[in-house]
């Protein structure tokens, strides 16, 4: 069987690598992929990105199943187009992907279905937004409505930051407004003409990712990521600087609560609204010290970098799981997980999360020779490319060095041991990925 993975990041490298180990898998294609997927055994890159070209490729190559990594093609309707062409694909339709592509849709949906989330209001009028912030005070959270690759959210700790964020997001036709426009890559700028302003929630975040076949729900191993650029969870928000699995904060009772209060109502709610959900569903949740959980956001895909540690722990055949997912039989699946913990450390390029510098040559273990890695480690490539015989940086998050260990602490030690052998100019790497897991009492 041939599989097609859409995307080019670390998440897609991990998906392709795990899928390629499937007993019935002959070849995994990644479109467009990166230098890592290009060198992985059983995996081949195809330089295609447009939906019609991908459909033609899938038909010509008799692709058994297509899996979509990132949100942008989902929001553009890739699942609808593949299905219309009679092709099997795992992901939500364009309408269902609004759970991620429109914060306003997601918040209104959560309200309609009593899914716990922060109190909020949506604005397109800047003056009213400023007034709301003045009334409610800081800290307060300002979110651009459309997709923004993790960059459309400002957690304003004071009123000045809040007002500035509103100006950035709503002043479309000014030079400041256009700055955010640049961040909304590939997304219609009209999308940024609304902001969601919501209550600031305190607590600890976790990523709760499940597979949905329309009706049945299969939770993956729990995980947590670190969104801020600097150690101690300080500095600007990023797409994620590292992640680990399991997340000790998600105790069995919190796990059951998230399924009961967030995931099940979301899947049932989508079905009731005539928008049956299929695909990965990722709830970003905030857990307060009393163990109450609120939904920060929904994503209609797996997390990056959460996917890397999650899939390093997956022992079952991923292709068979996804096959059940597209046939509506996820209730028949019981995935097996490595008992060990896994932790991934992101190596990011100079100037990330601003405009990253590209073209820096990368050297070190697991960069060129992916087949020679120890059993407990995998270096997943993200923004890498091959140039003149070298592997070079090609975007913001460059690599995710992921390792297994008997505890999160041991996995952390092992991941940094390998990460410290890798070099490129301007590399940014947090030194404390996983620290929140150490404080949790078992
Ligand atoms: P989102 O894309 O909505 O998940 O927001 C990105 C990040 O901003 C989250 O992972 C949180 O760290 C932070 N954040 C979002 N909403 C809130 C909130 N209501 N209270 C506190 N932090 C938030
Ligand atoms: N790591 C966060 C995300 O994938 O949205």
Tab-separated table of C-alpha atoms and ligand atoms in Angstrom:
chain	number	residue	atom	x	y	z
A	1	UNK	CA	0.000	0.000	0.000
A	2	UNK	CA	1.107	3.536	-0.706
A	3	UNK	CA	0.406	6.396	1.673
A	4	UNK	CA	0.586	10.148	1.081
A	5	UNK	CA	1.367	12.582	3.885
A	6	UNK	CA	0.707	16.281	3.219
A	7	UNK	CA	3.043	18.810	4.836
A	8	UNK	CA	6.699	19.554	5.485
A	9	UNK	CA	7.252	19.876	9.229
A	10	UNK	CA	8.495	17.768	12.117
A	11	UNK	CA	4.996	16.415	12.673
A	12	UNK	CA	4.901	15.147	9.083
A	13	UNK	CA	8.374	13.617	9.406
A	14	UNK	CA	7.177	11.706	12.483
A	15	UNK	CA	3.953	10.613	10.741
A	16	UNK	CA	5.805	9.436	7.620
A	17	UNK	CA	8.496	7.624	9.627
A	18	UNK	CA	5.950	5.747	11.741
A	19	UNK	CA	3.667	4.986	8.783
A	20	UNK	CA	6.609	3.606	6.779
A	21	UNK	CA	7.041	0.912	9.462
A	22	UNK	CA	3.540	-0.425	8.783
A	23	UNK	CA	3.427	-4.127	7.901
A	24	UNK	CA	1.404	-3.506	4.723
A	25	UNK	CA	3.036	-0.215	3.738
A	26	UNK	CA	5.106	-0.270	0.598
A	27	UNK	CA	5.950	3.429	0.330
A	28	UNK	CA	5.119	6.727	2.048
A	29	UNK	CA	5.185	9.870	-0.064
A	30	UNK	CA	5.459	13.266	1.615
A	31	UNK	CA	4.322	16.398	-0.224
A	32	UNK	CA	6.407	18.492	-0.164
A	33	UNK	CA	8.425	17.092	2.778
A	34	UNK	CA	11.832	18.240	4.023
A	35	UNK	CA	15.445	17.006	3.961
A	36	UNK	CA	14.645	14.465	6.695
A	37	UNK	CA	11.644	12.884	4.991
A	38	UNK	CA	13.704	12.812	1.784
A	39	UNK	CA	16.300	10.612	3.516
A	40	UNK	CA	14.062	8.383	5.623
A	41	UNK	CA	13.859	4.718	4.653
A	42	UNK	CA	10.672	3.853	2.763
A	43	UNK	CA	9.775	7.548	2.410
A	44	UNK	CA	10.012	9.747	-0.669
A	45	UNK	CA	9.311	13.446	-1.177
A	46	UNK	CA	7.117	14.730	-3.977
A	47	UNK	CA	7.394	18.409	-4.841
A	48	UNK	CA	3.682	19.133	-4.998
A	49	UNK	CA	1.525	21.522	-3.008
A	50	UNK	CA	-1.599	22.415	-5.012
A	51	UNK	CA	-4.730	20.376	-4.339
A	52	UNK	CA	-5.427	19.465	-8.014
A	53	UNK	CA	-1.836	18.258	-8.443
A	54	UNK	CA	-2.038	16.218	-5.248
A	55	UNK	CA	-5.283	14.607	-6.412
A	56	UNK	CA	-3.773	13.750	-9.799
A	57	UNK	CA	-0.737	12.247	-8.036
A	58	UNK	CA	-2.867	10.190	-5.634
A	59	UNK	CA	-4.915	8.809	-8.552
A	60	UNK	CA	-1.906	8.047	-10.697
A	61	UNK	CA	0.026	6.320	-7.889
A	62	UNK	CA	-3.014	4.477	-6.487
A	63	UNK	CA	-2.498	6.011	-3.053
A	64	UNK	CA	-4.433	3.973	-0.505
A	65	UNK	CA	-4.763	6.740	2.064
A	66	UNK	CA	-3.781	10.392	2.429
A	67	UNK	CA	-3.069	11.980	5.809
A	68	UNK	CA	-3.018	15.754	6.232
A	69	UNK	CA	-0.520	17.279	8.680
A	70	UNK	CA	-1.080	21.053	8.799
A	71	UNK	CA	-4.215	23.181	9.132
A	72	UNK	CA	-3.865	25.347	6.001
A	73	UNK	CA	-4.804	22.649	3.424
A	74	UNK	CA	-7.659	21.498	5.695
A	75	UNK	CA	-9.016	25.046	5.896
A	76	UNK	CA	-8.656	25.233	2.104
A	77	UNK	CA	-10.900	22.170	1.692
A	78	UNK	CA	-8.428	19.445	0.714
A	79	UNK	CA	-10.572	16.746	2.351
A	80	UNK	CA	-13.707	17.773	0.426
A	81	UNK	CA	-11.761	17.768	-2.861
A	82	UNK	CA	-10.108	14.374	-2.284
A	83	UNK	CA	-13.412	12.789	-1.289
A	84	UNK	CA	-15.154	14.288	-4.326
A	85	UNK	CA	-12.465	12.609	-6.451
A	86	UNK	CA	-13.192	9.268	-4.742
A	87	UNK	CA	-9.945	9.237	-2.732
A	88	UNK	CA	-9.545	8.197	0.901
A	89	UNK	CA	-8.187	10.940	3.132
A	90	UNK	CA	-8.019	11.418	6.890
A	91	UNK	CA	-8.908	14.923	8.097
A	92	UNK	CA	-11.885	17.220	8.661
A	93	UNK	CA	-13.864	18.858	5.855
A	94	UNK	CA	-13.461	22.579	5.286
A	95	UNK	CA	-16.636	23.276	7.266
A	96	UNK	CA	-15.494	21.118	10.195
A	97	UNK	CA	-12.007	22.647	10.115
A	98	UNK	CA	-13.583	25.959	11.153
A	99	UNK	CA	-13.147	24.675	14.699
A	100	UNK	CA	-9.553	25.801	14.197
A	101	UNK	CA	-9.694	28.230	11.286
A	102	UNK	CA	-12.148	30.596	12.987
A	103	UNK	CA	-11.747	31.388	16.676
A	104	UNK	CA	-15.131	33.098	16.534
A	105	UNK	CA	-16.797	29.938	15.157
A	106	UNK	CA	-15.057	27.800	17.796
A	107	UNK	CA	-16.072	30.040	20.689
A	108	UNK	CA	-19.714	30.254	19.551
A	109	UNK	CA	-19.750	26.467	19.008
A	110	UNK	CA	-18.430	25.861	22.530
A	111	UNK	CA	-21.069	28.150	23.947
A	112	UNK	CA	-23.850	26.363	22.022
A	113	UNK	CA	-22.725	22.996	23.397
A	114	UNK	CA	-21.799	24.037	26.941
A	115	UNK	CA	-18.143	23.189	26.448
A	116	UNK	CA	-16.147	24.941	29.190
A	117	UNK	CA	-14.041	27.804	27.835
A	118	UNK	CA	-12.975	31.336	28.802
A	119	UNK	CA	-15.672	34.059	28.721
A	120	UNK	CA	-15.270	36.141	25.559
A	121	UNK	CA	-16.637	38.643	23.108
A	122	UNK	CA	-15.915	39.141	19.385
A	123	UNK	CA	-15.269	42.567	17.828
A	124	UNK	CA	-14.702	44.014	14.409
A	125	UNK	CA	-14.951	47.606	15.638
A	126	UNK	CA	-11.659	48.715	17.208
A	127	UNK	CA	-13.252	51.434	19.354
A	128	UNK	CA	-15.620	48.902	20.976
A	129	UNK	CA	-12.738	46.471	21.488
A	130	UNK	CA	-10.685	49.179	23.259
A	131	UNK	CA	-13.666	50.042	25.426
A	132	UNK	CA	-14.209	46.370	26.373
A	133	UNK	CA	-10.582	46.025	27.410
A	134	UNK	CA	-10.814	49.211	29.517
A	135	UNK	CA	-13.890	47.829	31.269
A	136	UNK	CA	-12.463	44.363	31.917
A	137	UNK	CA	-8.855	45.289	32.717
A	138	UNK	CA	-5.699	43.192	32.372
A	139	UNK	CA	-4.476	40.490	32.140
A	140	UNK	CA	-6.664	39.795	29.130
A	141	UNK	CA	-6.213	37.777	25.935
A	142	UNK	CA	-6.584	39.161	22.380
A	143	UNK	CA	-6.891	36.695	19.466
A	144	UNK	CA	-7.015	37.327	15.717
A	145	UNK	CA	-9.930	35.395	14.216
A	146	UNK	CA	-8.154	33.491	11.419
A	147	UNK	CA	-5.244	31.032	11.229
A	148	UNK	CA	-1.993	32.611	12.324
A	149	UNK	CA	0.477	29.747	12.941
A	150	UNK	CA	0.488	30.329	16.694
A	151	UNK	CA	1.229	34.020	16.262
A	152	UNK	CA	-2.268	35.497	16.379
A	153	UNK	CA	-2.670	35.410	20.164
A	154	UNK	CA	-1.498	38.096	22.562
A	155	UNK	CA	-1.697	37.385	26.270
A	156	UNK	CA	-1.677	41.018	27.444
A	157	UNK	CA	-0.424	41.418	30.983
A	158	UNK	CA	-1.287	45.144	31.007
A	159	UNK	CA	-3.723	47.482	29.254
A	160	UNK	CA	-1.064	49.025	27.043
A	161	UNK	CA	-0.226	45.640	25.514
A	162	UNK	CA	-3.926	44.898	25.073
A	163	UNK	CA	-4.619	48.149	23.231
A	164	UNK	CA	-1.552	47.668	21.061
A	165	UNK	CA	-2.682	44.127	20.137
A	166	UNK	CA	-6.120	45.417	19.115
A	167	UNK	CA	-4.485	48.054	16.915
A	168	UNK	CA	-2.225	45.416	15.325
A	169	UNK	CA	-5.121	43.091	14.564
A	170	UNK	CA	-7.876	45.485	13.585
A	171	UNK	CA	-6.014	48.334	11.897
A	172	UNK	CA	-5.926	46.470	8.593
A	173	UNK	CA	-4.888	49.322	6.403
A	174	UNK	CA	-2.119	50.767	8.469
A	175	UNK	CA	1.498	49.657	8.434
A	176	UNK	CA	1.118	48.101	11.912
A	177	UNK	CA	-1.960	46.191	10.834
A	178	UNK	CA	-0.108	44.741	7.912
A	179	UNK	CA	2.542	43.305	10.187
A	180	UNK	CA	0.069	40.749	11.442
A	181	UNK	CA	-1.129	40.289	7.870
A	182	UNK	CA	2.381	38.983	7.131
A	183	UNK	CA	2.042	36.415	9.905
A	184	UNK	CA	-1.205	35.090	8.481
A	185	UNK	CA	0.565	33.245	5.710
A	186	UNK	CA	-1.701	31.896	3.033
A	187	UNK	CA	-4.821	33.068	4.804
A	188	UNK	CA	-7.253	35.590	3.416
A	189	UNK	CA	-6.531	38.836	5.231
A	190	UNK	CA	-10.232	39.499	5.685
A	191	UNK	CA	-10.009	36.790	8.340
A	192	UNK	CA	-8.024	39.087	10.605
A	193	UNK	CA	-10.714	41.743	10.629
A	194	UNK	CA	-12.294	40.262	13.747
A	195	UNK	CA	-10.753	39.781	17.164
A	196	UNK	CA	-11.845	37.562	19.993
A	197	UNK	CA	-11.130	39.075	23.408
A	198	UNK	CA	-11.268	36.641	26.271
A	199	UNK	CA	-10.793	36.164	29.962
A	200	UNK	CA	-7.251	35.298	31.047
A	201	UNK	CA	-7.104	31.764	32.421
A	202	UNK	CA	-4.557	30.644	34.949
A	203	UNK	CA	-3.213	27.128	35.299
A	204	UNK	CA	-1.229	24.618	33.336
A	205	UNK	CA	-1.776	23.770	29.680
A	206	UNK	CA	-2.003	20.319	28.152
A	207	UNK	CA	-2.583	19.062	24.619
A	208	UNK	CA	-5.356	16.498	24.312
A	209	UNK	CA	-5.335	14.839	20.906
A	210	UNK	CA	-7.815	12.257	19.643
A	211	UNK	CA	-8.723	10.590	16.366
A	212	UNK	CA	-12.350	10.859	15.289
A	213	UNK	CA	-14.035	8.753	12.601
A	214	UNK	CA	-17.296	10.712	12.665
A	215	UNK	CA	-18.636	8.864	15.695
A	216	UNK	CA	-15.946	6.899	17.532
A	217	UNK	CA	-13.192	8.674	19.416
A	218	UNK	CA	-9.713	7.287	20.042
A	219	UNK	CA	-7.547	9.314	22.446
A	220	UNK	CA	-3.818	9.302	21.795
A	221	UNK	CA	-1.249	9.330	24.603
A	222	UNK	CA	-1.348	12.621	26.537
A	223	UNK	CA	1.182	15.373	25.920
A	224	UNK	CA	2.239	18.888	26.832
A	225	UNK	CA	4.212	21.431	24.897
A	226	UNK	CA	6.082	24.634	25.720
A	227	UNK	CA	4.836	27.519	23.587
A	228	UNK	CA	7.098	30.330	24.774
A	229	UNK	CA	10.488	30.955	23.181
A	230	UNK	CA	12.557	31.200	26.356
A	231	UNK	CA	13.271	29.074	29.412
A	232	UNK	CA	10.796	29.374	32.262
A	233	UNK	CA	7.948	29.782	29.717
A	234	UNK	CA	8.915	33.405	29.072
A	235	UNK	CA	9.179	35.441	25.886
A	236	UNK	CA	7.005	35.431	22.776
A	237	UNK	CA	4.584	32.650	21.813
A	238	UNK	CA	5.844	30.225	19.173
A	239	UNK	CA	4.378	27.154	17.468
A	240	UNK	CA	6.012	25.101	20.267
A	241	UNK	CA	9.636	24.790	21.456
A	242	UNK	CA	9.408	21.250	22.810
A	243	UNK	CA	6.952	18.651	24.065
A	244	UNK	CA	6.682	15.442	26.029
A	245	UNK	CA	4.383	12.497	26.542
A	246	UNK	CA	2.783	11.444	28.817
A	247	UNK	CA	1.643	14.632	30.573
A	248	UNK	CA	1.540	13.745	34.290
A	249	UNK	CA	-0.898	16.598	34.952
A	250	UNK	CA	-3.564	14.719	32.958
A	251	UNK	CA	-4.485	12.267	35.708
A	252	UNK	CA	-7.058	9.545	34.940
A	253	UNK	CA	-9.838	11.670	36.434
A	254	UNK	CA	-8.829	14.769	34.449
A	255	UNK	CA	-8.595	12.570	31.345
A	256	UNK	CA	-12.140	11.324	31.912
A	257	UNK	CA	-13.353	14.888	32.538
A	258	UNK	CA	-11.832	16.181	29.289
A	259	UNK	CA	-13.452	13.341	27.323
A	260	UNK	CA	-16.839	13.886	28.978
A	261	UNK	CA	-16.981	17.691	29.029
A	262	UNK	CA	-14.971	18.713	25.976
A	263	UNK	CA	-14.230	16.008	23.411
A	264	UNK	CA	-17.503	14.048	23.381
A	265	UNK	CA	-19.740	17.156	23.317
A	266	UNK	CA	-17.581	18.591	20.518
A	267	UNK	CA	-17.823	15.476	18.330
A	268	UNK	CA	-21.547	15.042	19.045
A	269	UNK	CA	-22.165	18.764	18.576
A	270	UNK	CA	-20.502	18.767	15.158
A	271	UNK	CA	-22.616	15.809	14.097
A	272	UNK	CA	-25.825	17.479	15.329
A	273	UNK	CA	-24.971	20.601	13.386
A	274	UNK	CA	-24.632	18.552	10.191
A	275	UNK	CA	-20.866	18.952	10.144
A	276	UNK	CA	-19.673	15.443	11.047
A	277	UNK	CA	-16.113	15.573	12.330
A	278	UNK	CA	-13.443	13.232	10.977
A	279	UNK	CA	-9.719	13.607	11.545
A	280	UNK	CA	-7.399	14.454	14.390
A	281	UNK	CA	-8.966	16.726	16.963
A	282	UNK	CA	-6.695	18.567	19.348
A	283	UNK	CA	-8.086	20.399	22.349
A	284	UNK	CA	-5.642	22.803	23.970
A	285	UNK	CA	-6.800	22.849	27.598
A	286	UNK	CA	-6.004	24.864	30.713
A	287	UNK	CA	-6.096	22.933	33.989
A	288	UNK	CA	-6.411	25.068	37.117
A	289	UNK	CA	-4.964	24.119	40.508
A	290	UNK	CA	-8.340	22.634	41.557
A	291	UNK	CA	-8.347	20.366	38.497
A	292	UNK	CA	-11.041	22.292	36.593
A	293	UNK	CA	-10.468	22.225	32.865
A	294	UNK	CA	-11.306	24.847	30.231
A	295	UNK	CA	-10.776	24.728	26.482
A	296	UNK	CA	-8.273	27.249	25.146
A	297	UNK	CA	-8.659	26.240	21.525
A	298	UNK	CA	-9.431	23.440	19.129
A	299	UNK	CA	-7.026	22.425	16.396
A	300	UNK	CA	-8.139	20.152	13.591
A	301	UNK	CA	-4.786	18.372	13.274
A	302	UNK	CA	-2.084	16.857	15.438
A	303	UNK	CA	0.204	19.185	17.381
A	304	UNK	CA	3.712	20.053	16.360
A	305	UNK	CA	5.935	19.228	18.274
A	306	UNK	CA	3.559	17.010	20.351
A	307	UNK	CA	3.317	14.476	17.508
A	308	UNK	CA	7.028	13.695	17.675
A	309	UNK	CA	7.098	12.338	21.281
A	310	UNK	CA	3.613	10.807	20.929
A	311	UNK	CA	4.555	8.799	17.847
A	312	UNK	CA	7.947	7.813	19.257
A	313	UNK	CA	5.903	6.011	21.954
A	314	UNK	CA	3.378	4.399	19.594
A	315	UNK	CA	4.010	0.673	19.246
A	316	UNK	CA	0.958	-0.228	17.137
A	317	UNK	CA	0.837	-0.013	13.358
A	318	UNK	CA	-0.196	3.578	12.580
A	319	UNK	CA	-1.402	2.696	9.095
A	320	UNK	CA	-3.866	0.157	10.512
A	321	UNK	CA	-5.159	2.724	13.025
A	322	UNK	CA	-5.729	5.310	10.295
A	323	UNK	CA	-7.325	2.672	8.097
A	324	UNK	CA	-9.878	2.054	10.863
A	325	UNK	CA	-10.327	5.819	11.168
A	326	UNK	CA	-11.336	6.261	7.519
A	327	UNK	CA	-13.654	3.229	7.665
A	328	UNK	CA	-15.515	4.329	10.818
A	329	UNK	CA	-14.221	1.449	12.954
A	330	UNK	CA	-11.999	3.210	15.482
A	331	UNK	CA	-13.958	1.380	18.208
A	332	UNK	CA	-12.029	-1.745	17.168
A	333	UNK	CA	-8.606	-0.224	17.895
A	334	UNK	CA	-6.556	-0.415	21.072
A	335	UNK	CA	-3.210	1.229	20.483
A	336	UNK	CA	-0.176	0.045	22.421
A	337	UNK	CA	2.167	2.642	23.879
A	338	UNK	CA	5.769	2.354	24.989
A	339	UNK	CA	5.789	2.481	28.793
A	340	UNK	CA	8.662	4.908	28.603
A	341	UNK	CA	8.224	8.676	28.389
A	342	UNK	CA	9.298	10.623	25.313
A	343	UNK	CA	10.512	14.204	25.077
A	344	UNK	CA	11.305	16.374	22.058
A	345	UNK	CA	13.476	19.500	22.027
A	346	UNK	CA	13.053	21.963	19.163
A	347	UNK	CA	16.104	23.593	17.583
A	348	UNK	CA	14.911	26.821	15.985
A	349	UNK	CA	16.598	29.149	13.517
A	350	UNK	CA	18.060	32.580	14.276
A	351	UNK	CA	15.345	35.232	14.657
A	352	UNK	CA	12.433	32.760	15.063
A	353	UNK	CA	9.510	33.456	15.744
A	354	UNK	CA	10.138	36.608	13.699
A	355	UNK	CA	11.308	36.121	10.115
A	356	UNK	CA	13.803	33.268	10.538
A	357	UNK	CA	17.208	33.300	8.877
A	358	UNK	CA	17.593	30.431	6.413
A	359	UNK	CA	20.500	28.710	4.671
A	360	UNK	CA	22.659	27.927	7.738
A	361	UNK	CA	24.467	24.581	7.361
A	362	UNK	CA	23.435	21.940	9.922
A	363	UNK	CA	25.846	19.294	11.223
A	364	UNK	CA	25.643	16.539	13.817
A	365	UNK	CA	24.168	13.177	14.694
A	366	UNK	CA	21.030	12.069	12.873
A	367	UNK	CA	21.088	14.922	10.373
A	368	UNK	CA	22.174	13.196	7.184
A	369	UNK	CA	22.155	9.542	8.191
A	370	UNK	CA	18.743	8.972	9.692
A	371	UNK	CA	18.990	5.187	9.501
A	372	UNK	CA	21.837	5.006	12.031
A	373	UNK	CA	20.051	6.419	15.067
A	374	UNK	CA	19.849	4.548	18.362
A	375	UNK	CA	16.529	2.827	19.166
A	376	UNK	CA	15.610	5.401	21.822
A	377	UNK	CA	16.226	8.548	19.768
A	378	UNK	CA	14.930	10.089	16.578
A	379	UNK	CA	15.939	13.417	15.113
A	380	UNK	CA	12.877	14.698	13.282
A	381	UNK	CA	13.513	17.305	10.641
A	382	UNK	CA	11.178	20.261	10.192
A	383	UNK	CA	12.437	23.296	8.269
A	384	UNK	CA	15.419	21.668	6.545
A	385	UNK	CA	16.436	21.516	2.896
A	386	UNK	CA	19.302	20.076	0.856
A	387	UNK	CA	21.556	22.602	-0.844
A	388	UNK	CA	24.898	21.950	-2.602
A	389	UNK	CA	25.386	18.678	-0.769
A	390	UNK	CA	24.604	20.216	2.641
A	391	UNK	CA	21.538	20.104	4.841
A	392	UNK	CA	20.573	23.683	5.667
A	393	UNK	CA	17.984	25.559	7.739
A	394	UNK	CA	14.898	26.460	5.739
A	395	UNK	CA	12.471	28.121	8.177
A	396	UNK	CA	11.667	28.707	11.850
A	397	UNK	CA	11.575	25.393	13.653
A	398	UNK	CA	14.422	23.392	12.141
A	399	UNK	CA	14.616	20.096	14.055
A	400	UNK	CA	12.983	18.272	16.930
A	401	UNK	CA	15.351	15.926	18.746
A	402	UNK	CA	13.134	13.337	20.416
A	403	UNK	CA	14.158	10.648	22.897
A	404	UNK	CA	12.660	7.952	25.112
A	405	UNK	CA	13.539	7.445	28.776
A	406	UNK	CA	12.216	5.655	31.849
A	407	UNK	CA	10.839	8.992	33.072
A	408	UNK	CA	10.311	12.426	31.520
A	409	UNK	CA	13.553	13.442	33.283
A	410	UNK	CA	15.514	10.572	31.701
A	411	UNK	CA	14.003	11.305	28.283
A	412	UNK	CA	14.992	14.951	28.750
A	413	UNK	CA	18.585	14.038	29.577
A	414	UNK	CA	18.847	11.793	26.527
A	415	UNK	CA	17.261	14.339	24.156
A	416	UNK	CA	19.671	17.093	25.240
A	417	UNK	CA	22.617	14.704	24.995
A	418	UNK	CA	21.847	14.286	21.281
A	419	UNK	CA	20.694	17.874	20.684
A	420	UNK	CA	24.029	19.144	22.020
A	421	UNK	CA	25.871	17.302	19.230
A	422	UNK	CA	23.951	19.235	16.550
A	423	UNK	CA	25.149	22.613	15.312
A	424	UNK	CA	24.051	25.441	13.081
A	425	UNK	CA	24.662	29.189	13.279
A	426	UNK	CA	22.121	31.055	15.377
A	427	UNK	CA	20.432	27.919	16.799
A	428	UNK	CA	17.852	28.698	19.521
A	429	UNK	CA	17.017	25.883	21.927
A	430	UNK	CA	15.329	25.936	25.327
A	431	UNK	CA	17.226	24.086	28.076
A	432	UNK	CA	14.247	23.281	30.289
A	433	UNK	CA	11.735	21.341	28.172
A	434	UNK	CA	9.723	19.068	30.461
A	435	UNK	CA	10.333	20.904	33.726
A	436	UNK	CA	6.625	21.159	34.557
A	437	UNK	CA	6.339	17.368	34.533
A	438	UNK	CA	8.936	17.038	37.308
A	439	UNK	CA	6.795	18.948	39.807
A	440	UNK	CA	3.705	16.727	39.444
A	441	UNK	CA	3.185	14.187	42.195
A	442	UNK	CA	2.413	10.760	40.832
B	1	LIG	P1	-4.476	29.554	21.283
B	1	LIG	O1	-3.900	29.593	19.886
B	1	LIG	O2	-5.845	30.085	21.380
B	1	LIG	O3	-4.282	28.246	21.984
B	1	LIG	O4	-3.517	30.491	22.123
B	1	LIG	C1	-2.095	30.333	22.117
B	1	LIG	C2	-1.563	30.353	23.510
B	1	LIG	O5	-1.938	31.558	24.182
B	1	LIG	C3	-2.129	29.244	24.392
B	1	LIG	O6	-1.433	28.066	24.216
B	1	LIG	C4	-1.930	29.849	25.761
B	1	LIG	O7	-0.601	29.725	26.189
B	1	LIG	C5	-2.225	31.303	25.550
B	1	LIG	N1	-3.658	31.567	25.816
B	1	LIG	C6	-4.669	31.504	24.919
B	1	LIG	N2	-5.849	31.803	25.501
B	1	LIG	C7	-5.582	32.061	26.797
B	1	LIG	C8	-6.394	32.426	27.913
B	1	LIG	N3	-7.710	32.629	27.804
B	1	LIG	N4	-5.782	32.598	29.100
B	1	LIG	C9	-4.448	32.427	29.236
B	1	LIG	N5	-3.632	32.091	28.213
B	1	LIG	C10	-4.178	31.913	27.000
B	2	LIG	N1	2.233	22.817	19.529
B	2	LIG	C1	1.019	23.501	19.383
B	2	LIG	C2	0.302	23.265	18.136
B	2	LIG	O1	0.626	22.400	17.350
B	2	LIG	O2	-0.673	23.966	17.907
